[in-house]
PDB file of C-alpha atoms in Angstrom:
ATOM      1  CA  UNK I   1      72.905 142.123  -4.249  1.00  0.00           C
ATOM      2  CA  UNK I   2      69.856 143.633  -3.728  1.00  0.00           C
ATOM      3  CA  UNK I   3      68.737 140.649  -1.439  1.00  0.00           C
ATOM      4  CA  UNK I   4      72.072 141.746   0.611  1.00  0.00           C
ATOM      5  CA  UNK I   5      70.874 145.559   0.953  1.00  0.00           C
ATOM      6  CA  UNK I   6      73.080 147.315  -1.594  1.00  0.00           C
ATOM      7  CA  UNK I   7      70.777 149.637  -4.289  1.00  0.00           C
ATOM      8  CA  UNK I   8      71.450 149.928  -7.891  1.00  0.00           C
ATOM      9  CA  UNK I   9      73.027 153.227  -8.689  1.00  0.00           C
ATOM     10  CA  UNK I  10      74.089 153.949 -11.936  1.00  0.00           C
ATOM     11  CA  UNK I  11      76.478 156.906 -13.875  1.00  0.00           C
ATOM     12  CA  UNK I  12      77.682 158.865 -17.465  1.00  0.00           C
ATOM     13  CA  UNK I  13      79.524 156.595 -19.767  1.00  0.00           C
ATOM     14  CA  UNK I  14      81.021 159.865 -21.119  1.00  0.00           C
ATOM     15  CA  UNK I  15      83.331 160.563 -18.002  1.00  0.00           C
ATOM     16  CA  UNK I  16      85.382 163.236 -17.058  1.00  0.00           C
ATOM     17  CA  UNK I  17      89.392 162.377 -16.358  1.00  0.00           C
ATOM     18  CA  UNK I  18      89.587 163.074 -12.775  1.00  0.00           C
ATOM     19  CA  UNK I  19      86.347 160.674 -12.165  1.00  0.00           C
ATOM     20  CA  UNK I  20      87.852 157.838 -14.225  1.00  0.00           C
ATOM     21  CA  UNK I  21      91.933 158.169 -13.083  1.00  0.00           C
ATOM     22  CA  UNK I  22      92.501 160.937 -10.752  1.00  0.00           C
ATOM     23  CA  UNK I  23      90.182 159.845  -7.872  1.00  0.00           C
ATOM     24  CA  UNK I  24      90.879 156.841  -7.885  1.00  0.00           C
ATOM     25  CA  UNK I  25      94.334 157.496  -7.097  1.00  0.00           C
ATOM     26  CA  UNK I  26      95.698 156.510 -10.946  1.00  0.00           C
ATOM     27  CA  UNK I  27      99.050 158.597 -11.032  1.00  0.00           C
ATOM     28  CA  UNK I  28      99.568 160.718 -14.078  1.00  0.00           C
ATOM     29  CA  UNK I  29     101.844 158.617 -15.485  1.00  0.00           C
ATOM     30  CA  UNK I  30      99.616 155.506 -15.232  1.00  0.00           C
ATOM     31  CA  UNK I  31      99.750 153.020 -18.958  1.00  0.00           C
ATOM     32  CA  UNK I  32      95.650 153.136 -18.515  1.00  0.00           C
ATOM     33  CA  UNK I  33      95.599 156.293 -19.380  1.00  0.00           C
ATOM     34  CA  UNK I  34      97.567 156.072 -22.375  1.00  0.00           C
ATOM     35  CA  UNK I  35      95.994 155.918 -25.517  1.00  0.00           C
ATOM     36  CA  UNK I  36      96.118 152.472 -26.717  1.00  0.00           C
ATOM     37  CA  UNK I  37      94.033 151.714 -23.654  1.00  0.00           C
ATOM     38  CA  UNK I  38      91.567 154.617 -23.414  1.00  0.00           C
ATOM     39  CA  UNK I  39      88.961 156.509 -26.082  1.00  0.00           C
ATOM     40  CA  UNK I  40      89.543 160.127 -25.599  1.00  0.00           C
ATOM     41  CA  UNK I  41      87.053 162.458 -27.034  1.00  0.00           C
ATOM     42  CA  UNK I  42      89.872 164.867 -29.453  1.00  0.00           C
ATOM     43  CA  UNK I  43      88.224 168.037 -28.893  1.00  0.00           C
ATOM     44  CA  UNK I  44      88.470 167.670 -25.298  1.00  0.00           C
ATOM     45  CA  UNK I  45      91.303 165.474 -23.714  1.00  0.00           C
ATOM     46  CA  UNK I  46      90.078 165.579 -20.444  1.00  0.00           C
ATOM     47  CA  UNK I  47      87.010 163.665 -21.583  1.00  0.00           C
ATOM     48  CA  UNK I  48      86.988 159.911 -22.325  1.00  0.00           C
ATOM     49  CA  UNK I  49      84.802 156.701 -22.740  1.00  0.00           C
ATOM     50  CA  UNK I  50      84.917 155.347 -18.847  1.00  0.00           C
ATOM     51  CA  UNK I  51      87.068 152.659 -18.632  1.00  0.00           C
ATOM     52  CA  UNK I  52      85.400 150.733 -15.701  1.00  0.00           C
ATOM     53  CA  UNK I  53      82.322 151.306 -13.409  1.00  0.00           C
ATOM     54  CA  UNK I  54      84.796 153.168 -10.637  1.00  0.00           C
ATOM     55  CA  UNK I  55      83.857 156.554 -11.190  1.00  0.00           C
ATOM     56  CA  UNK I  56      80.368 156.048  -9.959  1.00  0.00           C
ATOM     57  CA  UNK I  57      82.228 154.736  -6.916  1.00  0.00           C
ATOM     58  CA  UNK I  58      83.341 159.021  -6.379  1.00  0.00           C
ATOM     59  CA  UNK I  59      79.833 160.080  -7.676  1.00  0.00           C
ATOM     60  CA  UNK I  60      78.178 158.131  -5.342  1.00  0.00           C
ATOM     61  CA  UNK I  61      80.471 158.714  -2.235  1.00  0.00           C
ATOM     62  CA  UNK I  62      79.966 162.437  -3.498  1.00  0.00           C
ATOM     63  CA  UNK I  63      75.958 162.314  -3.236  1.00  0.00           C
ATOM     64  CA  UNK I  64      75.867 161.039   0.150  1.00  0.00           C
ATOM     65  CA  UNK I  65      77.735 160.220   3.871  1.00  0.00           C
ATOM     66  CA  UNK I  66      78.439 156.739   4.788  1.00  0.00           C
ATOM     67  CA  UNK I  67      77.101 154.001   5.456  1.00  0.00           C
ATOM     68  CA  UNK I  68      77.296 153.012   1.661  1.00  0.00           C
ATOM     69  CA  UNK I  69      76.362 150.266   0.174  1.00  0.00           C
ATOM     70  CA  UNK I  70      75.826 150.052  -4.031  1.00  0.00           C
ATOM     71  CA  UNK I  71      76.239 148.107  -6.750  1.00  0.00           C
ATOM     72  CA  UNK I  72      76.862 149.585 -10.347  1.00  0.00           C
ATOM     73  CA  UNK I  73      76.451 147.812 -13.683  1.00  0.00           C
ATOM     74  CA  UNK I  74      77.099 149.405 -17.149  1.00  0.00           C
ATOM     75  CA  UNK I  75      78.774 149.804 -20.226  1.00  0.00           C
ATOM     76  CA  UNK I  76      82.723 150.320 -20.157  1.00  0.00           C
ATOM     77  CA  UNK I  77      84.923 150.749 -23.125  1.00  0.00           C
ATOM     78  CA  UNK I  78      88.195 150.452 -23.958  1.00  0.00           C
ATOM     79  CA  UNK I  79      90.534 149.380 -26.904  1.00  0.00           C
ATOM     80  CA  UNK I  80      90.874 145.830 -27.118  1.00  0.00           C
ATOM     81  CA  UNK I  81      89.396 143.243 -29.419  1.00  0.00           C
ATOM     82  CA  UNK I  82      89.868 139.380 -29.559  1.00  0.00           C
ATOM     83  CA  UNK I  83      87.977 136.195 -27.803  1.00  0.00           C
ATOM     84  CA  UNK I  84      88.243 137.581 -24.487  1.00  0.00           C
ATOM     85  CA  UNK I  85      87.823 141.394 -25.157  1.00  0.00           C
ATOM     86  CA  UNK I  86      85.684 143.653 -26.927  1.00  0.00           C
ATOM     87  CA  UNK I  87      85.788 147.632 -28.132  1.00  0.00           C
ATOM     88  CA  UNK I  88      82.764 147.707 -25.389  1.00  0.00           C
ATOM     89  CA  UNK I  89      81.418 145.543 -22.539  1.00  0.00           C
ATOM     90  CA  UNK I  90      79.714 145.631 -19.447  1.00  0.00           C
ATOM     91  CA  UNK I  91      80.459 145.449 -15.871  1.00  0.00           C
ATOM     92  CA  UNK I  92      79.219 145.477 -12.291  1.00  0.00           C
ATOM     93  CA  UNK I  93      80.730 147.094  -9.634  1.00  0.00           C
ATOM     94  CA  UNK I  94      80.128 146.757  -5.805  1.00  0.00           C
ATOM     95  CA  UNK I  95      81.432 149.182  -2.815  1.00  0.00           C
ATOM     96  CA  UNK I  96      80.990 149.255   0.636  1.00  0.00           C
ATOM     97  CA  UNK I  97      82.149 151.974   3.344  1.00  0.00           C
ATOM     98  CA  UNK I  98      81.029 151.931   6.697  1.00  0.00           C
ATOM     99  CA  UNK I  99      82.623 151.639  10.276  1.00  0.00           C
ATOM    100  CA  UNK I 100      84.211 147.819  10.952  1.00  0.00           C
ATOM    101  CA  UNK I 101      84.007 146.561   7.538  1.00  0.00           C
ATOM    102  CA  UNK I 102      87.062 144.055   7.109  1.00  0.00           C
ATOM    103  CA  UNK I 103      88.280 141.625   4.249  1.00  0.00           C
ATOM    104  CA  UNK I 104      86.420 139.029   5.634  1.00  0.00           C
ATOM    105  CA  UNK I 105      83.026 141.014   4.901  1.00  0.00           C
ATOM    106  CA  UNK I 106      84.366 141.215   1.560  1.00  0.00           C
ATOM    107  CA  UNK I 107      84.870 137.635   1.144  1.00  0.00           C
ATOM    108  CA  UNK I 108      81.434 136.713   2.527  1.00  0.00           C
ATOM    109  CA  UNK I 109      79.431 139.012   0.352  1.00  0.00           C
ATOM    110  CA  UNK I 110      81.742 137.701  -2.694  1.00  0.00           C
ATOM    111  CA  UNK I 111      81.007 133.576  -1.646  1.00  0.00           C
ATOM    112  CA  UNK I 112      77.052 134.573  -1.177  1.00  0.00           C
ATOM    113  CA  UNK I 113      77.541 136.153  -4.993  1.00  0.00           C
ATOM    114  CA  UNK I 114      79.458 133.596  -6.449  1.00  0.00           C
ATOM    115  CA  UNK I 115      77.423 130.846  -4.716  1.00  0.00           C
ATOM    116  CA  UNK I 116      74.307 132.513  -6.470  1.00  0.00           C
ATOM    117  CA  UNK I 117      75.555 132.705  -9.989  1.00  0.00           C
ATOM    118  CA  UNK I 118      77.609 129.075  -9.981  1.00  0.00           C
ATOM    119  CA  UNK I 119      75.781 126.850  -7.490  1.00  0.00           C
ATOM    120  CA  UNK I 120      75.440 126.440  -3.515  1.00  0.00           C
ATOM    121  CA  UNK I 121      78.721 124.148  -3.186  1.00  0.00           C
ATOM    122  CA  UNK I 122      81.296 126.671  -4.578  1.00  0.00           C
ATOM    123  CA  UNK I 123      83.931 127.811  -2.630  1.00  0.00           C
ATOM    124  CA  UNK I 124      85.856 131.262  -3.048  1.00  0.00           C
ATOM    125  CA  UNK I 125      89.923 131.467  -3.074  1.00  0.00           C
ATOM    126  CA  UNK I 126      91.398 135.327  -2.826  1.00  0.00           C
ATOM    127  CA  UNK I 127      95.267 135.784  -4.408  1.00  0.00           C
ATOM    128  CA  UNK I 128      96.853 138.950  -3.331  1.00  0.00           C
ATOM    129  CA  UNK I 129      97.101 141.553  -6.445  1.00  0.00           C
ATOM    130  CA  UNK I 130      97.537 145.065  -7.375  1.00  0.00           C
ATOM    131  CA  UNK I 131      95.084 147.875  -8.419  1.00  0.00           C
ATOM    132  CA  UNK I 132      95.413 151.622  -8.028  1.00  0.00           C
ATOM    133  CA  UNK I 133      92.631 152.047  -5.604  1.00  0.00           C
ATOM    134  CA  UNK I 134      92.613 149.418  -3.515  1.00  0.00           C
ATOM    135  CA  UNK I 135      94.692 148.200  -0.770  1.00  0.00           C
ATOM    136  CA  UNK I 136      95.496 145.177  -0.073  1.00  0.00           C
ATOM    137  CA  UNK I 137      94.280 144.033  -3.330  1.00  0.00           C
ATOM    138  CA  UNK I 138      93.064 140.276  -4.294  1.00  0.00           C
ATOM    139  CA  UNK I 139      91.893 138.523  -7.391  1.00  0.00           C
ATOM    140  CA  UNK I 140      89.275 136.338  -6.723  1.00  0.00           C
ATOM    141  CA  UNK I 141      89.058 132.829  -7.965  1.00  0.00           C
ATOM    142  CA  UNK I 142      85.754 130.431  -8.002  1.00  0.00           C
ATOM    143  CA  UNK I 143      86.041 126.470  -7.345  1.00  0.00           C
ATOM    144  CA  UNK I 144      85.471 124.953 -11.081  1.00  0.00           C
ATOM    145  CA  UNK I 145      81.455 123.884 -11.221  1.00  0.00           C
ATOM    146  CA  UNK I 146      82.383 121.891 -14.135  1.00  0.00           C
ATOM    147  CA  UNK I 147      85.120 119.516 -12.549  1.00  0.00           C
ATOM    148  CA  UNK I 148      83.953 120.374  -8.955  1.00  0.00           C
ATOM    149  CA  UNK I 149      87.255 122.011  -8.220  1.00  0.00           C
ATOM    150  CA  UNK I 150      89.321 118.736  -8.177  1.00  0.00           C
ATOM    151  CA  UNK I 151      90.899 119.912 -11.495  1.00  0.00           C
ATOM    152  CA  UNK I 152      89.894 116.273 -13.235  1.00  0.00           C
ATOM    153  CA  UNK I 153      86.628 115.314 -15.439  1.00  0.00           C
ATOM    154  CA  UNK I 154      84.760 112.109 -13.840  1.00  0.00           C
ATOM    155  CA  UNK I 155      85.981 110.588 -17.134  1.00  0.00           C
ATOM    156  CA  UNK I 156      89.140 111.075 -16.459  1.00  0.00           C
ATOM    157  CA  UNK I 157      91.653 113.504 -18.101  1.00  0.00           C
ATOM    158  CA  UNK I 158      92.297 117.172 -17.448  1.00  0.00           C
ATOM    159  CA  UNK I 159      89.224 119.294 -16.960  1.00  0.00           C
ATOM    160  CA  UNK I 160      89.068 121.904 -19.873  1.00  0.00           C
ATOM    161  CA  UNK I 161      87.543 124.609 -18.245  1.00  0.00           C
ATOM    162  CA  UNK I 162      89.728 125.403 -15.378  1.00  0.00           C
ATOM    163  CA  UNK I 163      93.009 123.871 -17.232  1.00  0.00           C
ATOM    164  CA  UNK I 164      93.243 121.327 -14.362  1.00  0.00           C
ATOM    165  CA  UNK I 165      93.683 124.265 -11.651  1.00  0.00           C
ATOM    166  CA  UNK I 166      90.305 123.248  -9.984  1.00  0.00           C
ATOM    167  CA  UNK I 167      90.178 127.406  -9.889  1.00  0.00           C
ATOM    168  CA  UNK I 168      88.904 130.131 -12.365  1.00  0.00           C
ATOM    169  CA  UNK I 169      89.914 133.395 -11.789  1.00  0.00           C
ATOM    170  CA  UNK I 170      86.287 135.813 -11.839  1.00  0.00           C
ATOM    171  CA  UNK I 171      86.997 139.143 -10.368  1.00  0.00           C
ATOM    172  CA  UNK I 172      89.413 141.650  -8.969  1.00  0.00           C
ATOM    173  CA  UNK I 173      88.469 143.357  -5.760  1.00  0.00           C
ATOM    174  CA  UNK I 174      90.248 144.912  -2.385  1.00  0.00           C
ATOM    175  CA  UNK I 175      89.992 147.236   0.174  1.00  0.00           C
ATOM    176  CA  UNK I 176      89.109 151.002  -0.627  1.00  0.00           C
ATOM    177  CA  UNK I 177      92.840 153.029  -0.486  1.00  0.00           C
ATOM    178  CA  UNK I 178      92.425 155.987   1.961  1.00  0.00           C
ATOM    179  CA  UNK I 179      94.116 158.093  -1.048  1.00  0.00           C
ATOM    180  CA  UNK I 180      90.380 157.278  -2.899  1.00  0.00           C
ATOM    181  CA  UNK I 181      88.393 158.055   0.274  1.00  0.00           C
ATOM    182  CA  UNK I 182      90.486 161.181   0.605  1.00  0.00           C
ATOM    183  CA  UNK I 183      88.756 162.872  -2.500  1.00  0.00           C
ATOM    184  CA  UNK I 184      85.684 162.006  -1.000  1.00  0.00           C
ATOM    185  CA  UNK I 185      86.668 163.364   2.772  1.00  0.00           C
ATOM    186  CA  UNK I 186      84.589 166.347   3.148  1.00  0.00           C
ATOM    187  CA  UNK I 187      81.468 164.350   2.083  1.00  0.00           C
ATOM    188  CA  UNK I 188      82.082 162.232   5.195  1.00  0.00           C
ATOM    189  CA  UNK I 189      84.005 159.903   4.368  1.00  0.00           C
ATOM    190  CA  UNK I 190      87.204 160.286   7.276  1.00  0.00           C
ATOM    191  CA  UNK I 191      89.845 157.441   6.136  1.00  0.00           C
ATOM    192  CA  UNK I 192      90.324 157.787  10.139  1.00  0.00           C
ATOM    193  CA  UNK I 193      86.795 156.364  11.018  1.00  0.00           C
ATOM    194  CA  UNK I 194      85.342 154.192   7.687  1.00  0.00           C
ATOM    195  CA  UNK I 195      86.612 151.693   5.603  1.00  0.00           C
ATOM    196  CA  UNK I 196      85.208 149.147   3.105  1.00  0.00           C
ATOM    197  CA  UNK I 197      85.484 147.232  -0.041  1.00  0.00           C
ATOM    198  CA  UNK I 198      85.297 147.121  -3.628  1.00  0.00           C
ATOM    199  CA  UNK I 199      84.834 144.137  -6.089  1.00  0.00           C
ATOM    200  CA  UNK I 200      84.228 144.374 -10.036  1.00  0.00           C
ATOM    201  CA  UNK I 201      83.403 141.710 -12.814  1.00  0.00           C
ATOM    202  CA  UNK I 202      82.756 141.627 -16.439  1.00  0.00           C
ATOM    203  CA  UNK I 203      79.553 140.370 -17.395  1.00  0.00           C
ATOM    204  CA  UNK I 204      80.135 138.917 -20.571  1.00  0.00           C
ATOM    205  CA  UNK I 205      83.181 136.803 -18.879  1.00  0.00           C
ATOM    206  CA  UNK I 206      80.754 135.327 -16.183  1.00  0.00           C
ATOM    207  CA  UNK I 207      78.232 134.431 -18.873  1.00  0.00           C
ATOM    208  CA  UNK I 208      81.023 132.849 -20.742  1.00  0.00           C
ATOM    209  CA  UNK I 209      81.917 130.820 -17.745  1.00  0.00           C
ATOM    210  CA  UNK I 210      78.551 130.041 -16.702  1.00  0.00           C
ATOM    211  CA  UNK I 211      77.157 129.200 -20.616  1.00  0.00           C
ATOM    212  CA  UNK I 212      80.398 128.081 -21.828  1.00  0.00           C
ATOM    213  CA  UNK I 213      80.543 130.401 -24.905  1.00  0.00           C
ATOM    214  CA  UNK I 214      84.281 130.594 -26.685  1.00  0.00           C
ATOM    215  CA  UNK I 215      84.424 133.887 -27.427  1.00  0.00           C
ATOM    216  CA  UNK I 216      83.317 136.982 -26.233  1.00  0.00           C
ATOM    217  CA  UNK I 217      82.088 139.018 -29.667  1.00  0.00           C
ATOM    218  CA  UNK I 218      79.992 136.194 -30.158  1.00  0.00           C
ATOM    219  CA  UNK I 219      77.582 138.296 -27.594  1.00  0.00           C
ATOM    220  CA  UNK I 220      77.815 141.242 -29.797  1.00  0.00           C
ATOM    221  CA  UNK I 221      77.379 139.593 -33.390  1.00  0.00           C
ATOM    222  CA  UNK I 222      73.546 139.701 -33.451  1.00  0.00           C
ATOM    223  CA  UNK I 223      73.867 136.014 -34.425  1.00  0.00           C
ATOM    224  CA  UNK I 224      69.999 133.899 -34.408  1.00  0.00           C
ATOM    225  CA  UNK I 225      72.016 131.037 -33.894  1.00  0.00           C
ATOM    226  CA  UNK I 226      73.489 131.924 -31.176  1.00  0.00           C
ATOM    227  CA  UNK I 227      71.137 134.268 -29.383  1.00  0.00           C
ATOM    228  CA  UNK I 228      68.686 131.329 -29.474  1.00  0.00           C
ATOM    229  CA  UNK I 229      70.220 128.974 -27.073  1.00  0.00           C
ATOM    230  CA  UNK I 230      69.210 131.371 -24.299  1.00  0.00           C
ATOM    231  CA  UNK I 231      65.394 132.378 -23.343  1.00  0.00           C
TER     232      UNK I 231
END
């Protein structure tokens, strides 16, 4: 990402509420911010383990005008546990604002990513979705490197990985909602004149993906024998 001119900006995994929900247009009423799904510090309830990466999206469009362009990794934490989740886990965010910047910028920074992590001959497949601050939303699939996307093993039979899709679902993304650049308007950021995108991924998934680990905790366990299979 680097390569592609974003900079590496990073932010407080203690987070305030309105930098992890509010602006980034979560209603009040949101399930995220309900309990089960968040760690709230007791003493203070509008302070809380960041759920995501977002808020440095608002601390970042805070710290300077457009043109943006960063990408975020870190630690995000919320209350799940089992072979696809964990308590805590990291992620990497991207966001871009400028003047012009369509989908199709977004989908050509996402192939060049994608193409860099799973091999030169993938090919990228958006789904429309749904998240609070972005719209129109996608979720972004990957051609399967293991069957080459034709859903089959040159054996023959189903291919495992993909469950015979020829498609594995990698990240969720979209365009930034002009109700997110709105709390950011007075630092220059007119929903009038600039647009751009967003895109986030877990990092542990992609690893599982790429290394074909079963389950996620397995990164977390401090196991030699596992550890050792990568140098």
């Amino acid at each position: 990402m680097i390569g592609l001119g974003y900079r590496v900006v990073e932010g407080p995994e203690i987070e305030h509420d309105y930098y992890n929900f509010t602006a980034l247009n979560h209603p009040p009423g949101h399930p995220a911010r309900m309990l089960q799904d968040t760690f709230y510090v007791q003493s203070h309830p509008d302070v809380l383990l960041r759920t995501h990466t977002s808020p440095v999206q608002i601390r970042a469009m805070e710290a300077q005008p457009p043109p943006i362009f960063v990408i975020v990794p870190g630690k995000v934490y919320r209350r799940d546990s089992d072979a696809t989740h964990s308590p805590m886990f990291h992620q990497i965010e991207g966001l871009a604002i400028a003047e012009g910047i369509t989908l199709a910028d977004l989908q050509g920074t996402l192939l060049a990513l994608c193409r860099a992590i799973f091999g030169e001959e993938r090919e990228l497949r958006l789904r429309p979705h749904f998240f609070p601050f972005t719209e129109p939303s996608v979720e972004v699939d990957v051609s399967c490197f293991q069957c080459g996307g034709t859903g089959a093993l040159a054996g023959g039979g189903r291919c495992n990985l993909c469950k015979g899709q020829g498609w594995i679902e990698i990240l969720g993304a979209g365009m930034v909602d002009p109700n997110v650049l709105g709390f950011v308007e007075h630092h220059g950021y007119d929903p009038e004149r600039v647009q751009g995108f967003a895109f986030g991924l877990g990092v542990e998934r992609i690893a599982m993906l790429r290394h074909g680990v079963p389950d996620l905790r397995r990164f977390f366990d401090n196991d030699v024998r596992m550890l050792e299979q990568f140098h």
